[in-house]
Tab-separated table of C-alpha atoms and ligand atoms in Angstrom:
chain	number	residue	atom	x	y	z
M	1	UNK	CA	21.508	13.304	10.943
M	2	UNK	CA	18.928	13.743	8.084
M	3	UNK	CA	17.319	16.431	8.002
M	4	UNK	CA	15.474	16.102	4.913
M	5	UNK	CA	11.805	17.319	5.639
M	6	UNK	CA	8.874	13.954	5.742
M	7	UNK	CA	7.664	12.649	2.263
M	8	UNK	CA	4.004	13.197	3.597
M	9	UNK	CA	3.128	15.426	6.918
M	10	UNK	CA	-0.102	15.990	7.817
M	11	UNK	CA	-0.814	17.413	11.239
M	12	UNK	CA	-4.290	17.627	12.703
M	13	UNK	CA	-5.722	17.798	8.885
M	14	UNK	CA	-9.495	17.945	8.430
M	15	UNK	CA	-10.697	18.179	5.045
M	16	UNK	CA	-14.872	18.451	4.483
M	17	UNK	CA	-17.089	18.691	1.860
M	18	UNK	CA	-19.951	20.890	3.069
M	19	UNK	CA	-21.475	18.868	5.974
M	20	UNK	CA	-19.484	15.211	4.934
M	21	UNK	CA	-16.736	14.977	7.298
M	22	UNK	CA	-14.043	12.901	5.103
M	23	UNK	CA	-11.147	13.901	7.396
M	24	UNK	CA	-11.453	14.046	10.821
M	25	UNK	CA	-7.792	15.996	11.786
M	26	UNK	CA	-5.487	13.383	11.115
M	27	UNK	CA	-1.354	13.426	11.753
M	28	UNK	CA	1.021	10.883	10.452
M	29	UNK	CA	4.740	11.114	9.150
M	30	UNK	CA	5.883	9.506	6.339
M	31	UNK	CA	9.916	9.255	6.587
M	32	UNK	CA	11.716	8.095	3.670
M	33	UNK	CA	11.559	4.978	1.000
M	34	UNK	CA	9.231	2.447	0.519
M	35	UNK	CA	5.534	1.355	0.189
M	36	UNK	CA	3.055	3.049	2.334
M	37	UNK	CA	-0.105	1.248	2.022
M	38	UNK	CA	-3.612	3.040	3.004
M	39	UNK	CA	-6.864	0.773	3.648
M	40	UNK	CA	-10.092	1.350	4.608
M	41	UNK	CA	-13.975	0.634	3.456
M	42	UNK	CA	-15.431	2.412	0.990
M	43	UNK	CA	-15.777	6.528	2.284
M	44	UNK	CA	-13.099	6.096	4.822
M	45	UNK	CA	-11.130	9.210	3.054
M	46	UNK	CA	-8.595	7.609	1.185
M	47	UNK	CA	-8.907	9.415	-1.750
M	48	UNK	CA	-9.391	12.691	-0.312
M	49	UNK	CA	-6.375	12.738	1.422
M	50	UNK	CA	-4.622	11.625	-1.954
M	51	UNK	CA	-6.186	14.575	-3.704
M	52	UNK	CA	-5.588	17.114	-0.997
M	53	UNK	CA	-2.227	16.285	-0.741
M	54	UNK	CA	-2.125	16.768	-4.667
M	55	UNK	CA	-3.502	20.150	-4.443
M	56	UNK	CA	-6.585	19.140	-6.342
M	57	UNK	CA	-8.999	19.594	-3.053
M	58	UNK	CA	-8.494	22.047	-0.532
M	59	UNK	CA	-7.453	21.362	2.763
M	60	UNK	CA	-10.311	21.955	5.435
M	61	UNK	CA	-7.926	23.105	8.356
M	62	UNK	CA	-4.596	21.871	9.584
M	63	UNK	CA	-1.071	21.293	8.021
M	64	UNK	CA	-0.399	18.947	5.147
M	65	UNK	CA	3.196	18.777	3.011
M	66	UNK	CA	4.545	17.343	0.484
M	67	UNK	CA	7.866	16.502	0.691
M	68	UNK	CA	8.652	20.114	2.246
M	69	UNK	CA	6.472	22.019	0.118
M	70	UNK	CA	2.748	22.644	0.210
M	71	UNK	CA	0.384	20.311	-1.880
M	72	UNK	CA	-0.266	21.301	-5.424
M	73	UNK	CA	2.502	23.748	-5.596
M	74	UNK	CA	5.036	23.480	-8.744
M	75	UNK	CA	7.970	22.233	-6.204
M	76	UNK	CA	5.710	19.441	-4.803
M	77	UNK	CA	4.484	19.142	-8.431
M	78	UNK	CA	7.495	18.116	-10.148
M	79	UNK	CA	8.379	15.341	-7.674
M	80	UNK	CA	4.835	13.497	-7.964
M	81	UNK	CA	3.354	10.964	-9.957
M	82	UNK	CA	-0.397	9.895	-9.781
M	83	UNK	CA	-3.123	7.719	-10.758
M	84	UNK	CA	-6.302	8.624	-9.175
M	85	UNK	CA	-9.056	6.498	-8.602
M	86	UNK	CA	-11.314	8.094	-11.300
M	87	UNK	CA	-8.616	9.399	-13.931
M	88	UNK	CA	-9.205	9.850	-17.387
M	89	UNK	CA	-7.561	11.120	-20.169
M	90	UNK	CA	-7.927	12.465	-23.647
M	91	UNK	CA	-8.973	10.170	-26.195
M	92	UNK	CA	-7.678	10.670	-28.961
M	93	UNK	CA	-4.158	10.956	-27.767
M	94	UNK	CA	-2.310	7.539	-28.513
M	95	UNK	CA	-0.546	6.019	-25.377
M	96	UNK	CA	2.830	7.274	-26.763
M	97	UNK	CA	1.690	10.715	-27.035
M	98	UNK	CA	0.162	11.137	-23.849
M	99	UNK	CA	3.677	9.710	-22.233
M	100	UNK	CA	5.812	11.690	-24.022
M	101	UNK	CA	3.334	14.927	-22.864
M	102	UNK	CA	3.876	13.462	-19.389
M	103	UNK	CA	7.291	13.438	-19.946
M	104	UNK	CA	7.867	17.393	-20.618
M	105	UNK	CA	6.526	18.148	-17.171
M	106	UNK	CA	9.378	16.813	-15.130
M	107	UNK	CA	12.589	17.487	-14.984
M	108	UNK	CA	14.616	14.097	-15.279
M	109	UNK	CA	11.738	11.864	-17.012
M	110	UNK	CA	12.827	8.198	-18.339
M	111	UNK	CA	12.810	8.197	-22.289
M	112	UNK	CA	8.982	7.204	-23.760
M	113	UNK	CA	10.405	4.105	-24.987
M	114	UNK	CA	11.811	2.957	-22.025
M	115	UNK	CA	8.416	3.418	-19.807
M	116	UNK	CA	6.493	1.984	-22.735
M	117	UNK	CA	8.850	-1.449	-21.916
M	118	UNK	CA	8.913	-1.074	-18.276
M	119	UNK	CA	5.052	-1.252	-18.197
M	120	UNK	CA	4.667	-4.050	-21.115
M	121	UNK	CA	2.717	-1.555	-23.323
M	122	UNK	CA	4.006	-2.433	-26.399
M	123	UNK	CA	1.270	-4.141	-28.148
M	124	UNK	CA	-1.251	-0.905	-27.597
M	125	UNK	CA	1.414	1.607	-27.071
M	126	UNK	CA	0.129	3.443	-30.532
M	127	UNK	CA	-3.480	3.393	-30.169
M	128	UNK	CA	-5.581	5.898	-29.238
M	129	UNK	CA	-6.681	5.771	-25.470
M	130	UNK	CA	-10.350	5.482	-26.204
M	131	UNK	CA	-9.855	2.311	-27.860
M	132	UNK	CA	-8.133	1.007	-24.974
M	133	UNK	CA	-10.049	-1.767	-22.492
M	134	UNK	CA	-10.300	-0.700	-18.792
M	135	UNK	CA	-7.513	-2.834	-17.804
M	136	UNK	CA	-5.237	-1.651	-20.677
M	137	UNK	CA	-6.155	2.268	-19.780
M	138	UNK	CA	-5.025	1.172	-16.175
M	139	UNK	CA	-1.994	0.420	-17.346
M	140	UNK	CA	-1.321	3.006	-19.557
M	141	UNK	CA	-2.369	5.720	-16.639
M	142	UNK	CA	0.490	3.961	-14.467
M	143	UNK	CA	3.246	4.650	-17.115
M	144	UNK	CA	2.040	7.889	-16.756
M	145	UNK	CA	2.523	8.202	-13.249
M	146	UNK	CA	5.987	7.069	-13.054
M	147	UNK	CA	7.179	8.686	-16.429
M	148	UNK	CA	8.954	11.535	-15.089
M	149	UNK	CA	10.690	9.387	-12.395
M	150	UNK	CA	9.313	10.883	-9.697
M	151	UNK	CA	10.301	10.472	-5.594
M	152	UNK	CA	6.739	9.888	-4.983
M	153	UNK	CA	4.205	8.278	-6.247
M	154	UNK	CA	0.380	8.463	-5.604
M	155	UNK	CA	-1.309	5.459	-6.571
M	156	UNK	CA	-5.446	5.229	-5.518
M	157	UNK	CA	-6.491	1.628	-6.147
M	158	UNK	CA	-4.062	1.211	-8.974
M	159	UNK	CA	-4.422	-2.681	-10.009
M	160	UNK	CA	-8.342	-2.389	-9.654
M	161	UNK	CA	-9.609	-4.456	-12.718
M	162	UNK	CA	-5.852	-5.850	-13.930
M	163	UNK	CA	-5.554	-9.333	-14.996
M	164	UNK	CA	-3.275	-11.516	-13.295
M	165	UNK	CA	0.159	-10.913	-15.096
M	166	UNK	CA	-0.242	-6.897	-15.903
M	167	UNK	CA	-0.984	-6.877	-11.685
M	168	UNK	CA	1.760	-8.688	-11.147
M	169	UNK	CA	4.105	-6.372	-13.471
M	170	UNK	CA	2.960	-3.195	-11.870
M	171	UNK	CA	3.535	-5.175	-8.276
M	172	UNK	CA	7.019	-5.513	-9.620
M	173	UNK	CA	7.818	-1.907	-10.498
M	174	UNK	CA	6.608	-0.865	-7.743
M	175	UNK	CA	8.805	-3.124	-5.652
M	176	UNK	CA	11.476	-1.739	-7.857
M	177	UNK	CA	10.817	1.820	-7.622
M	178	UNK	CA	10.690	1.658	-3.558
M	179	UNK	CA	14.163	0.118	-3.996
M	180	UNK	CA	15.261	2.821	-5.743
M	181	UNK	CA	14.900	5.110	-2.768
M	182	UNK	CA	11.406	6.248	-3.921
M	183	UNK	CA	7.974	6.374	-2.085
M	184	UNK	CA	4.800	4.870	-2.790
M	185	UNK	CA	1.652	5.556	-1.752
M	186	UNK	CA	-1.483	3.280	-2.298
M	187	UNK	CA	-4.440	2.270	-1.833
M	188	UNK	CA	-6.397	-0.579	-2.690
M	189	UNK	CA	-8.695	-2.920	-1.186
M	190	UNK	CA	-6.814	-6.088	-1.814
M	191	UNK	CA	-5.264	-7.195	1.423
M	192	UNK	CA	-3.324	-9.497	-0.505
M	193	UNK	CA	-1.671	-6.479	-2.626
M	194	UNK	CA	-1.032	-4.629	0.597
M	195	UNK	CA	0.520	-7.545	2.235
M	196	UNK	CA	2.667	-8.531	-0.855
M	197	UNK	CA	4.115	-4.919	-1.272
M	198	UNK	CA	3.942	-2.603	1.849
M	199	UNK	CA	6.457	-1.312	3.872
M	200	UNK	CA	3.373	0.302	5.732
M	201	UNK	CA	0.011	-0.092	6.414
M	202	UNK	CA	-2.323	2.784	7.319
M	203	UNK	CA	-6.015	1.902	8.343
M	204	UNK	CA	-8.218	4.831	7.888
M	205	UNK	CA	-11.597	4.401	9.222
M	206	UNK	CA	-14.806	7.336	8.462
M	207	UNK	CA	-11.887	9.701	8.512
M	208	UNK	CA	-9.512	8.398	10.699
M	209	UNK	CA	-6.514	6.608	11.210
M	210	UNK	CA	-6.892	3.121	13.268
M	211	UNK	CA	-3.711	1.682	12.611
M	212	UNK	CA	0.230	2.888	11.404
M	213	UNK	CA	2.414	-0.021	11.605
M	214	UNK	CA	4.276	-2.243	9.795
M	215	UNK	CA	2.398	-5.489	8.156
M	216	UNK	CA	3.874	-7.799	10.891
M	217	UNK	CA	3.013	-4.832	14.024
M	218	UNK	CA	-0.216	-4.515	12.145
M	219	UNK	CA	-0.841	-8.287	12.318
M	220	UNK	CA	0.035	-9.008	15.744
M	221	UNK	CA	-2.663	-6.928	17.163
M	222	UNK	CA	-4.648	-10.043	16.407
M	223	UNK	CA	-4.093	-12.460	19.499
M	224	UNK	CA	-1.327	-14.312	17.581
M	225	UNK	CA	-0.602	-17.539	15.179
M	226	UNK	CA	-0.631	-20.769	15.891
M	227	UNK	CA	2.011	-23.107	16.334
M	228	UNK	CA	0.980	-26.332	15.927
M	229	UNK	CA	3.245	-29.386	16.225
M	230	UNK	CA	4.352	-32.889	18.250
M	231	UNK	CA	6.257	-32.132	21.218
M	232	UNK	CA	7.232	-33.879	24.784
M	233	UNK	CA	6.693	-30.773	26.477
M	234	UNK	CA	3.492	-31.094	28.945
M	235	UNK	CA	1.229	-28.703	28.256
M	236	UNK	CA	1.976	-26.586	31.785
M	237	UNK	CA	5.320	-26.501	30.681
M	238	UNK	CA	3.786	-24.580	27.373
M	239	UNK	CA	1.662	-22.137	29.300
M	240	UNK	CA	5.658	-20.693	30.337
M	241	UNK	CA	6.687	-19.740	27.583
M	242	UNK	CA	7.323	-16.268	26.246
M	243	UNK	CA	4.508	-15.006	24.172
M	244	UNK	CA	2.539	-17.979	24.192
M	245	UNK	CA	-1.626	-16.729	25.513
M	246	UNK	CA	-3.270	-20.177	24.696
M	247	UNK	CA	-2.545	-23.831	24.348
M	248	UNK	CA	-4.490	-26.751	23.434
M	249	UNK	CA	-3.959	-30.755	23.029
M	250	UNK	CA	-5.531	-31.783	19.434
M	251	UNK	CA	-4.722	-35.349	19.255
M	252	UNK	CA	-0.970	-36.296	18.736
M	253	UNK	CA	-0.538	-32.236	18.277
M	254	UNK	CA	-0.207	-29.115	20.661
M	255	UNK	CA	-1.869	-25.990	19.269
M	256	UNK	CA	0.017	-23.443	20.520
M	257	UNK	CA	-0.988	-19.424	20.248
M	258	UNK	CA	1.833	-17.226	20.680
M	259	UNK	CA	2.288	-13.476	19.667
M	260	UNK	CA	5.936	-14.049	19.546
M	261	UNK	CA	6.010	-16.825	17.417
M	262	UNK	CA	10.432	-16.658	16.749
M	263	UNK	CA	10.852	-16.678	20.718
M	264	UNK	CA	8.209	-19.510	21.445
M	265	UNK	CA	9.609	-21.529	19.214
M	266	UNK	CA	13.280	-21.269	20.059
M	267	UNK	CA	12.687	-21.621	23.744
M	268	UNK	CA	10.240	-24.839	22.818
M	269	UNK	CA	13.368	-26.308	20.362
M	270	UNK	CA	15.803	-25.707	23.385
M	271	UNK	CA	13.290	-27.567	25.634
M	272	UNK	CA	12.383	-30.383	23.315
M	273	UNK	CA	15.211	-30.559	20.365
M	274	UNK	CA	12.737	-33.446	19.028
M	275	UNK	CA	9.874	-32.264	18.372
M	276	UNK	CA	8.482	-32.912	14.787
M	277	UNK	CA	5.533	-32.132	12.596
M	278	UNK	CA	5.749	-28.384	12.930
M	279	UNK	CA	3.542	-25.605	10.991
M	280	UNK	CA	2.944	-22.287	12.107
M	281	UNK	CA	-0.552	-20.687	10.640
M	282	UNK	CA	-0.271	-17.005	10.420
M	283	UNK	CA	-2.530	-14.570	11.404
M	284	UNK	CA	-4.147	-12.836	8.372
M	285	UNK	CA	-3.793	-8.850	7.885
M	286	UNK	CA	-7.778	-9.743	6.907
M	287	UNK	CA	-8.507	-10.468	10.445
M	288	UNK	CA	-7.266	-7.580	11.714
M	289	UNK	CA	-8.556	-5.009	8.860
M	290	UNK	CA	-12.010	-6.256	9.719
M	291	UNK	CA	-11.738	-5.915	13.395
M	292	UNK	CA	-10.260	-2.452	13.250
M	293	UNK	CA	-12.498	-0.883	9.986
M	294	UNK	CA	-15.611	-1.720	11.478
M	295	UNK	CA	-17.706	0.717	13.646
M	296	UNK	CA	-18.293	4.536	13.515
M	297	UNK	CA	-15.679	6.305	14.497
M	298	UNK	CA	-17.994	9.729	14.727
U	1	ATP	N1	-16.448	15.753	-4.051
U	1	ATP	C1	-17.116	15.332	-2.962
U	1	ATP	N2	-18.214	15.984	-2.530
U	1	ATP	C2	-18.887	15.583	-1.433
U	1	ATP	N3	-18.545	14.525	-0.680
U	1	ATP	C3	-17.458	13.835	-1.060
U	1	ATP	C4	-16.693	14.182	-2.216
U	1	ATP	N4	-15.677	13.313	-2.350
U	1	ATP	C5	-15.793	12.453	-1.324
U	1	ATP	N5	-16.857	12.755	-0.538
U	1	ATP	C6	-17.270	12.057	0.683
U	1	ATP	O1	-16.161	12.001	1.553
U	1	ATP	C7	-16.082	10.744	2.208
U	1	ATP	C8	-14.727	10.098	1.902
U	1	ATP	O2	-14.664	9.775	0.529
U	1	ATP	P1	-13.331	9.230	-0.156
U	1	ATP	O3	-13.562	9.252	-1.628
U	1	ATP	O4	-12.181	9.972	0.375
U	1	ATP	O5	-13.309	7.721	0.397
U	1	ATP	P2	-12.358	6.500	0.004
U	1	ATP	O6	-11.755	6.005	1.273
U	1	ATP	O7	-11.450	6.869	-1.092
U	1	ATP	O8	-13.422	5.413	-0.481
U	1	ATP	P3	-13.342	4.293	-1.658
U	1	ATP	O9	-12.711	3.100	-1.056
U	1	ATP	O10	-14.780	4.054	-1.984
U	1	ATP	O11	-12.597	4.873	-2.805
U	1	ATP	C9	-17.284	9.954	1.726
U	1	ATP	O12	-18.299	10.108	2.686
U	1	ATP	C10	-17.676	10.631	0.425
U	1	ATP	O13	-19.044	10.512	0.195
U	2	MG	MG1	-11.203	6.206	-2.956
């Protein structure tokens, strides 16, 4: 049995700022490797649970650890990467320098040079950070979070203003690190990044959570996809089958809604081993984020 403690534990945590509510005694467990993505509209509390469980806000009331140890202590500390939403750094440091400070706070860091080639930061890796454009100080503020090779890794909206290939390089490494056995936690508001690279989705909502699943659990709280092909089988016959809700005759084609789209279509193959034409339209994780992060959840 494992009995390693959670990566993230937060049990009935409330976290305030004066009157503002952000976080409205929240509990989740965050086991092991992977991606952990967190969504949720603008002031849902995303970033204050990032910086509580940094140590850099207090906790209102309630429990919240980091990986055993309580947030912002040097255990925790030396385990954790982070980009914050807002971070900035000194600017007259070049990108080197501020890595290789990064470095010296953890104990098993990757060399300077390797980071610098792991995050394609070659071409700016000697400037000074002020001259650096947004997306370029992005980047640079990511090498800094994984430096010191840590098991966990905070990341609040880390690809916001990236071009194309630098978002898909950071995508990558990230991908990479959860396959090393390391966790990442992030937020963004691109459902497409979430999609692409989590192993879980949380939806907070004013200070809640609304959803903890997996992408695929996540999605099939919509009322399914849509199988849509040519088939012999009548459309009573349809109706039957498991996890199909809906069906419909468009022309030549049934449309067929199913939340079990795998076991409506094998049972449908076994029943007609002819049919043809077949596409299945899945439901989108943007369907389901709107439905669930709307509304006050006062
Ligand atoms: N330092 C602060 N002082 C007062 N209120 C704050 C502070 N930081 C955040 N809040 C409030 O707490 C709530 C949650 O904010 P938070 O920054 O956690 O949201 P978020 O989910 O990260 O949003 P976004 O997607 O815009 O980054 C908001 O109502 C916000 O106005
Ligand atoms: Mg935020």
């Amino acid at each position: 049995m494992d009995n390693s403690p959670p990566i993230l534990l937060a049990q009935d945590l409330k976290k305030s700022y004066g009157p503002v509510a952000a976080i409205k005694g929240i509990n989740f467990s965050l086991q092991g490797a992977g991606v952990f993505a967190i969504l949720g509209q603008n002031g849902a509390g995303k970033t204050s649970l990032i910086k509580c469980a940094l140590g850099l806000e207090k906790v209102s009331s309630g429990n919240l650890q980091v990986i055993g140890h309580p947030p912002g202590s040097l255990q925790a500390k030396r385990q954790v990467g982070v980009i914050l939403q807002d971070s900035d750094l000194p600017d007259l440091l070049t990108v080197r320098e501020q890595i290789t400070l990064f470095a010296s706070y953890y104990p098993k860091p990757f060399s300077v040079q390797q980071t610098i080639d792991m995050c394609e930061l070659q071409t700016f890796a000697d400037k000074r950070y002020k001259k650096l454009s947004g997306g370029q100080k992005r980047r640079a503020q990511f090498a800094l979070a994984i430096v010191g090779n840590p098991q966990l890794i905070f990341l609040d909206e880390p690809t916001t203003g990236l071009d194309i290939e630098a978002r898909r390089n950071m995508w990558a490494i990230i991908r990479q690190f959860a396959e090393q056995g390391k966790t990442i936690v992030l937020t963004t508001h691109y459902l497409e990044e979430a999609e692409n690279l989590a192993d879980r989705i949380m939806i907070m909502n004013s200070g809640v959570i609304v959803a903890n699943a997996s992408p695929n659990d996540i999605k099939k709280q919509t009322t399914g996809s849509v199988i849509r092909c040519e088939t012999q089988i009548s459309v009573d016959v349809l109706q039957t089958i498991s996890g199909v809700s809906s069906v419909v005759n468009a022309g030549r084609f049934s449309e067929i809604r199913s939340a079990d789209v795998n076991q409506s279509l094998k049972e449908m193959l076994n029943l007609d081993p002819q049919l043809s034409d077949l596409t299945v339209a899945q439901p989108k994780l943007e369907d389901v984020f709107s439905a669930l992060s709307q509304g006050d959840q006062a």
